[in-house]
């Protein structure tokens, strides 16, 4: 016999509302766990990127220091080459001026250019021509001038003229020496 007109339903311990709540909690916990895992991964990647960037920065700093050292070296080389070029130009002009200084009646056979002097070997018709035409200009340039004469077969005189510039007097005459002295006195 039946006491009800509807068919009885099966009853479970977990109702559909409870089942829905557990599903939402599970999904929420899963989402929190996934979010936490994602943030851990991003934090790890950020730390790795930071280490890589720090390493690259150290490499760049060392390469910049190397480049600065190379630039300094190249600048020194440029200054040295300019100094050498200037000295060569001055030497070339000095040699040209030296040969312009020698009169036509005197013949040079050898000219030796020293760091602080000049040695000339040549032939002159007599001592007076040498003294008035060559020795006078040499004395105006050099601080010490010595000459010796030897008679040659044709009656002319061979000469050796040794001329020196004193380094101490040259340093005293130059304006840069006075400037250095003044700068040194200020210290």
Short mmCIF file of C-alpha atoms in Angstrom, two decimals:
data_model
loop_
_atom_site.label_atom_id
_atom_site.label_comp_id
_atom_site.label_asym_id
_atom_site.label_seq_id
_atom_site.Cartn_x
_atom_site.Cartn_y
_atom_site.Cartn_z
CA UNK A 1 0.00 0.00 0.00
CA UNK A 2 1.03 3.40 -0.83
CA UNK A 3 0.73 6.33 1.35
CA UNK A 4 1.92 8.94 -1.06
CA UNK A 5 1.14 9.84 -4.58
CA UNK A 6 4.70 10.82 -5.47
CA UNK A 7 7.61 8.63 -5.86
CA UNK A 8 10.10 9.01 -3.01
CA UNK A 9 13.47 10.50 -3.79
CA UNK A 10 16.74 9.16 -2.65
CA UNK A 11 18.22 11.21 0.14
CA UNK A 12 21.95 11.64 0.39
CA UNK A 13 24.16 12.92 3.14
CA UNK A 14 25.31 15.77 0.95
CA UNK A 15 22.51 17.83 -0.36
CA UNK A 16 22.68 19.64 -3.69
CA UNK A 17 23.18 23.00 -1.94
CA UNK A 18 26.03 21.57 0.08
CA UNK A 19 27.43 20.00 -3.06
CA UNK A 20 27.30 23.41 -4.79
CA UNK A 21 29.04 25.10 -1.84
CA UNK A 22 31.81 22.46 -1.83
CA UNK A 23 32.26 22.92 -5.58
CA UNK A 24 32.63 26.69 -5.19
CA UNK A 25 35.08 26.27 -2.30
CA UNK A 26 37.09 23.75 -4.32
CA UNK A 27 37.17 26.00 -7.36
CA UNK A 28 38.13 28.98 -5.18
CA UNK A 29 40.91 27.03 -3.45
CA UNK A 30 42.14 25.76 -6.81
CA UNK A 31 42.16 29.31 -8.17
CA UNK A 32 44.05 30.56 -5.08
CA UNK A 33 46.60 27.75 -5.43
CA UNK A 34 47.05 28.47 -9.15
CA UNK A 35 47.40 32.21 -8.45
CA UNK A 36 49.96 31.51 -5.72
CA UNK A 37 51.88 29.19 -8.06
CA UNK A 38 51.77 31.81 -10.83
CA UNK A 39 53.08 34.50 -8.46
CA UNK A 40 55.88 32.20 -7.25
CA UNK A 41 56.86 31.52 -10.87
CA UNK A 42 56.80 35.23 -11.72
CA UNK A 43 58.87 36.03 -8.62
CA UNK A 44 61.42 33.38 -9.63
CA UNK A 45 61.55 34.76 -13.20
CA UNK A 46 61.93 38.30 -11.84
CA UNK A 47 64.86 37.21 -9.63
CA UNK A 48 66.49 35.45 -12.62
CA UNK A 49 66.02 38.51 -14.84
CA UNK A 50 67.48 40.71 -12.09
CA UNK A 51 70.55 38.45 -11.83
CA UNK A 52 70.95 38.48 -15.62
CA UNK A 53 70.65 42.26 -15.75
CA UNK A 54 73.15 42.66 -12.89
CA UNK A 55 75.59 40.36 -14.72
CA UNK A 56 75.15 42.30 -17.96
CA UNK A 57 75.64 45.55 -16.06
CA UNK A 58 78.93 44.30 -14.59
CA UNK A 59 80.07 43.18 -18.04
CA UNK A 60 79.12 46.56 -19.51
CA UNK A 61 80.94 48.42 -16.74
CA UNK A 62 84.08 46.37 -17.32
CA UNK A 63 83.84 46.92 -21.08
CA UNK A 64 83.33 50.66 -20.50
CA UNK A 65 86.45 50.71 -18.30
CA UNK A 66 88.39 48.85 -21.02
CA UNK A 67 87.12 51.31 -23.63
CA UNK A 68 88.09 54.26 -21.43
CA UNK A 69 91.56 52.78 -21.02
CA UNK A 70 91.78 52.32 -24.79
CA UNK A 71 90.56 55.87 -25.38
CA UNK A 72 93.17 57.19 -22.94
CA UNK A 73 95.86 55.13 -24.66
CA UNK A 74 94.77 56.36 -28.11
CA UNK A 75 94.70 59.97 -26.90
CA UNK A 76 98.23 59.58 -25.55
CA UNK A 77 99.32 58.05 -28.85
CA UNK A 78 97.72 60.95 -30.74
CA UNK A 79 99.50 63.48 -28.52
CA UNK A 80 102.77 61.61 -29.00
CA UNK A 81 102.32 61.53 -32.77
CA UNK A 82 101.45 65.24 -32.80
CA UNK A 83 104.53 65.98 -30.69
CA UNK A 84 106.72 63.90 -33.01
CA UNK A 85 105.17 65.55 -36.06
CA UNK A 86 105.79 68.98 -34.54
CA UNK A 87 109.39 68.07 -33.70
CA UNK A 88 109.89 66.74 -37.22
CA UNK A 89 108.48 69.93 -38.72
CA UNK A 90 110.68 72.07 -36.46
CA UNK A 91 113.69 69.91 -37.33
CA UNK A 92 112.92 70.18 -41.05
CA UNK A 93 112.58 73.96 -40.78
CA UNK A 94 115.77 74.15 -38.71
CA UNK A 95 117.70 72.19 -41.31
CA UNK A 96 116.31 74.36 -44.10
CA UNK A 97 117.24 77.49 -42.12
CA UNK A 98 120.69 76.06 -41.46
CA UNK A 99 121.39 75.56 -45.14
CA UNK A 100 119.97 79.02 -45.89
CA UNK A 101 122.40 80.36 -43.28
CA UNK A 102 125.47 78.96 -45.06
CA UNK A 103 126.84 81.51 -47.59
CA UNK A 104 127.75 80.51 -51.15
CA UNK A 105 131.51 80.92 -50.62
CA UNK A 106 131.51 78.28 -47.86
CA UNK A 107 130.94 74.63 -48.77
CA UNK A 108 129.62 72.19 -46.18
CA UNK A 109 130.78 68.59 -46.43
CA UNK A 110 129.01 67.26 -43.35
CA UNK A 111 126.43 68.53 -40.87
CA UNK A 112 125.65 66.57 -37.70
CA UNK A 113 122.60 67.63 -35.73
CA UNK A 114 122.76 66.79 -32.02
CA UNK A 115 120.05 67.08 -29.38
CA UNK A 116 121.55 70.28 -28.03
CA UNK A 117 124.07 71.18 -30.69
CA UNK A 118 125.37 71.14 -34.23
CA UNK A 119 128.67 70.03 -35.76
CA UNK A 120 129.60 71.39 -39.19
CA UNK A 121 132.45 70.21 -41.44
CA UNK A 122 133.27 72.21 -44.52
CA UNK A 123 135.63 74.25 -46.66
CA UNK A 124 136.09 78.05 -46.61
CA UNK A 125 138.42 80.30 -48.63
CA UNK A 126 139.82 81.93 -45.45
CA UNK A 127 139.08 82.50 -41.77
CA UNK A 128 137.63 85.98 -42.30
CA UNK A 129 134.93 84.72 -44.66
CA UNK A 130 134.05 82.03 -42.13
CA UNK A 131 134.11 84.39 -39.13
CA UNK A 132 131.96 87.10 -40.72
CA UNK A 133 129.57 85.04 -42.81
CA UNK A 134 128.98 81.87 -40.80
CA UNK A 135 130.34 82.13 -37.28
CA UNK A 136 128.50 85.36 -36.44
CA UNK A 137 125.03 83.90 -37.20
CA UNK A 138 125.98 80.67 -35.40
CA UNK A 139 126.98 82.61 -32.28
CA UNK A 140 123.62 84.39 -32.27
CA UNK A 141 121.87 80.99 -32.20
CA UNK A 142 124.15 78.85 -30.02
CA UNK A 143 125.57 79.60 -26.56
CA UNK A 144 128.97 78.00 -27.14
CA UNK A 145 130.76 77.89 -30.51
CA UNK A 146 134.15 76.31 -31.17
CA UNK A 147 135.94 76.28 -34.52
CA UNK A 148 139.12 74.62 -35.71
CA UNK A 149 140.77 75.06 -39.12
CA UNK A 150 143.02 72.78 -41.20
CA UNK A 151 144.72 73.78 -44.40
CA UNK A 152 143.67 71.80 -47.46
CA UNK A 153 145.72 70.94 -50.59
CA UNK A 154 144.16 73.66 -52.76
CA UNK A 155 144.92 76.47 -50.29
CA UNK A 156 141.46 76.71 -48.82
CA UNK A 157 140.80 75.92 -45.18
CA UNK A 158 138.88 72.94 -43.89
CA UNK A 159 136.94 73.72 -40.74
CA UNK A 160 135.10 71.88 -37.98
CA UNK A 161 132.58 74.03 -36.16
CA UNK A 162 131.11 72.65 -32.93
CA UNK A 163 128.14 74.60 -31.56
CA UNK A 164 126.14 73.90 -28.38
CA UNK A 165 123.02 75.23 -26.70
CA UNK A 166 123.18 75.07 -22.90
CA UNK A 167 120.10 73.29 -21.57
CA UNK A 168 120.04 75.32 -18.34
CA UNK A 169 120.09 78.65 -20.18
CA UNK A 170 117.49 77.40 -22.65
CA UNK A 171 115.20 76.41 -19.77
CA UNK A 172 115.67 79.80 -18.12
CA UNK A 173 114.87 81.64 -21.35
CA UNK A 174 111.67 79.73 -22.10
CA UNK A 175 108.41 81.23 -20.76
CA UNK A 176 107.06 77.80 -19.82
CA UNK A 177 109.87 77.44 -17.25
CA UNK A 178 108.80 80.69 -15.57
CA UNK A 179 105.15 79.61 -15.57
CA UNK A 180 106.06 76.25 -14.02
CA UNK A 181 108.18 78.03 -11.43
CA UNK A 182 105.30 80.37 -10.53
CA UNK A 183 102.85 77.47 -10.29
CA UNK A 184 105.32 75.58 -8.11
CA UNK A 185 105.72 78.61 -5.81
CA UNK A 186 101.95 78.82 -5.25
CA UNK A 187 101.85 75.30 -3.80
#
